[in-house]
Amino acid sequence: MTDHKFERLKEKISGMESVVIAYSGGIDSTF
């Protein structure tokens, strides 16, 4: 695997993490 692919993968993961955190935070405030 090239470094470029790895960097993009890390960006995807960090982006997903922020989405999950925002999503779960929205659920918490709803209940």
Coordinates of C-alpha atoms in Angstrom, one line a residue:
M1 CA 0.0 0.0 0.0
T2 CA 1.3 3.4 -0.9
D3 CA 1.7 6.3 1.6
H4 CA -0.8 8.3 -0.5
K5 CA -3.5 5.7 -0.1
F6 CA -2.8 5.4 3.6
E7 CA -3.1 9.2 4.0
R8 CA -6.5 9.2 2.2
L9 CA -7.6 6.3 4.3
K10 CA -6.7 8.2 7.5
E11 CA -8.6 11.2 6.2
K12 CA -11.7 9.1 5.6
I13 CA -11.5 7.5 9.0
S14 CA -11.1 10.9 10.8
G15 CA -14.0 12.3 8.8
M16 CA -16.2 9.4 9.7
E17 CA -15.3 9.7 13.3
S18 CA -16.4 13.4 13.4
V19 CA -19.7 12.4 11.6
V20 CA -20.3 9.6 14.1
I21 CA -19.6 11.9 17.1
A22 CA -21.9 14.6 15.7
Y23 CA -24.6 11.9 15.0
S24 CA -24.4 10.3 18.4
G25 CA -24.4 13.8 20.0
G26 CA -27.6 14.6 18.1
I27 CA -29.2 11.4 19.4
D28 CA -28.2 12.1 23.0
S29 CA -29.7 15.6 22.8
T30 CA -32.9 14.2 21.3
F31 CA -33.6 11.8 24.2

